[in-house]
Amino acid sequence: MNTEEKNKDIDINEVAITLEVDSEVIAKVRSGEITHILMDISEDNQSLVLETVDGNLILIDVSPTTYHGCYLYNNGEFPYAIKNSLSFLVLSSGNGDCVTRIIDVETTPGTRFNYQGAGKPIVEDAEGDSCIWEVSFEVVPVPAEAKSYLMRWNPSISSFTEKDFEECVENMVHGMFRMNWSIYEWEEARRGDLFFMMRTGDDKAGIVFTGQFISDPYPGDDWAGSTKRRMYVDMIVTNSVEPGATPRVSLEKLQEVIPEYEWAKGHSGALLPEDIVTKLDELCEEE
């Protein structure tokens, strides 16, 4: 199942905002040359980016108040909340669109000034009580025809331990955490491709989380300590089960519903055939 088919059930207006950019920007985002998209929070876009309660902006340690274009400096602390539902940026140009997943958000004080009232001009003042904030979205493109890989994890032999898993889940940001993993069939893998993590070797065997590659494959030392070189990818992890919990889809269920694929054995980083991906997607949605 390709990404376009998966997104049919998503209301893009609820989970994404569209930004007009040059086609050159889209090309650089797809190639990995550009990884961050910077925008100012203004009266025009604040409702798209910031969380609201009963139509009012959320302020830190302050009762909800509408400021009509006044962005309190708040001693350099971002005084608002980014919308929890904002998961994607759609970059649009005259030559087409590029859907990108937001994997991190950073906020920085931008133009600082003294607020003089609605409609009054902004005059910069380094000591001003107000500020137009800059928000930097770290993004990774979501290809229309993303490939999918099966990664494998055996906690009893892996350098990624059960304790590591617990710490990653405990310290998730925006419901995600980052890691890298060795990939066996790396030749066709690209930044933006998708993966399923298959736990093996114990009674919790099955799909425990999914995610997306945020780098192209690169060489590194063997995680097991041998002299051989391995290929790795950086990944963002989403839809993780709680450590110690049953898998999203158990090994037994996989073997029952999709018996034509060898789930229990094999390398980590196997390119999945499209028909297997379609069945696995459907199974994950059902479970």
Coordinates of C-alpha atoms in Angstrom, one line a residue, residues 180-279:
N180 CA 19.8 4.0 14.6
W181 CA 19.7 0.4 13.4
S182 CA 21.7 -1.8 11.1
I183 CA 20.1 -2.6 7.7
Y184 CA 21.0 -5.6 5.7
E185 CA 19.3 -4.9 2.4
W186 CA 20.5 -1.3 2.2
E187 CA 21.1 -0.7 -1.5
E188 CA 17.6 0.7 -2.3
A189 CA 16.8 2.2 1.1
R190 CA 16.4 6.0 1.2
R191 CA 15.5 8.7 3.7
G192 CA 11.7 8.7 4.1
D193 CA 11.2 4.9 3.7
L194 CA 9.1 3.2 6.3
F195 CA 9.8 0.2 8.7
F196 CA 8.2 -2.3 11.0
M197 CA 10.2 -3.5 14.0
M198 CA 9.9 -7.2 14.7
R199 CA 10.9 -8.4 18.2
T200 CA 12.2 -11.9 18.2
G201 CA 13.6 -14.5 20.6
D202 CA 11.1 -14.4 23.5
D203 CA 7.4 -14.6 24.3
K204 CA 6.8 -11.0 23.3
A205 CA 7.8 -11.7 19.6
G206 CA 5.9 -9.6 17.1
I207 CA 5.7 -6.0 15.7
V208 CA 6.5 -3.7 18.6
F209 CA 6.8 -0.3 16.8
T210 CA 6.9 1.3 13.4
G211 CA 8.6 4.4 12.0
Q212 CA 10.4 6.1 9.2
F213 CA 14.0 6.4 8.1
I214 CA 15.4 9.9 8.5
S215 CA 18.7 9.3 6.8
D216 CA 20.1 7.4 3.9
P217 CA 22.1 4.3 4.8
Y218 CA 25.7 5.0 6.0
P219 CA 28.6 2.8 7.1
G220 CA 29.6 2.2 10.7
D221 CA 31.4 -0.2 13.0
D222 CA 29.7 -3.5 13.8
W223 CA 27.3 -3.1 16.8
A224 CA 28.3 -6.6 17.9
G225 CA 32.0 -5.6 18.2
S226 CA 33.5 -7.5 15.2
T227 CA 35.9 -6.0 12.7
K228 CA 33.3 -6.0 9.9
R229 CA 31.6 -2.9 8.7
R230 CA 27.8 -2.6 8.7
M231 CA 25.3 -0.2 7.1
Y232 CA 23.0 1.8 9.4
V233 CA 20.0 4.2 9.1
D234 CA 18.8 6.8 11.5
M235 CA 15.1 6.3 12.4
I236 CA 12.2 8.0 14.0
V237 CA 10.0 5.6 16.0
T238 CA 6.3 6.0 16.2
N239 CA 3.4 3.8 17.4
S240 CA 5.5 2.1 20.0
V241 CA 4.0 -0.4 22.5
E242 CA 4.9 0.1 26.1
P243 CA 8.0 -1.8 27.2
G244 CA 7.0 -5.3 28.5
A245 CA 3.6 -5.1 26.8
T246 CA 2.3 -7.5 24.2
P247 CA 3.3 -6.6 20.6
R248 CA 1.0 -4.7 18.3
V249 CA 0.8 -7.9 16.1
S250 CA 2.1 -11.1 17.6
L251 CA 4.4 -13.5 15.8
E252 CA 1.7 -16.2 16.0
K253 CA -0.8 -13.8 14.3
L254 CA 1.7 -12.9 11.6
Q255 CA 2.4 -16.6 10.8
E256 CA -1.3 -17.3 10.8
V257 CA -2.5 -14.5 8.5
I258 CA 0.6 -14.1 6.3
P259 CA 2.2 -17.6 6.3
E260 CA 4.0 -17.1 3.0
Y261 CA 6.6 -14.8 4.6
E262 CA 9.3 -16.0 7.1
W263 CA 8.8 -13.8 10.1
A264 CA 10.7 -15.7 12.8
K265 CA 14.1 -15.8 11.0
G266 CA 16.2 -13.5 8.8
H267 CA 18.3 -10.4 8.7
S268 CA 17.4 -7.1 10.2
G269 CA 16.6 -4.7 7.4
A270 CA 14.8 -6.9 4.9
L271 CA 13.0 -5.1 2.0
L272 CA 9.4 -6.2 2.2
P273 CA 7.5 -7.1 -1.0
E274 CA 4.6 -4.8 -1.8
D275 CA 1.9 -7.5 -1.4
I276 CA 3.3 -8.4 2.1
V277 CA 3.3 -4.7 3.1
T278 CA -0.4 -4.4 2.0
K279 CA -1.4 -7.3 4.2

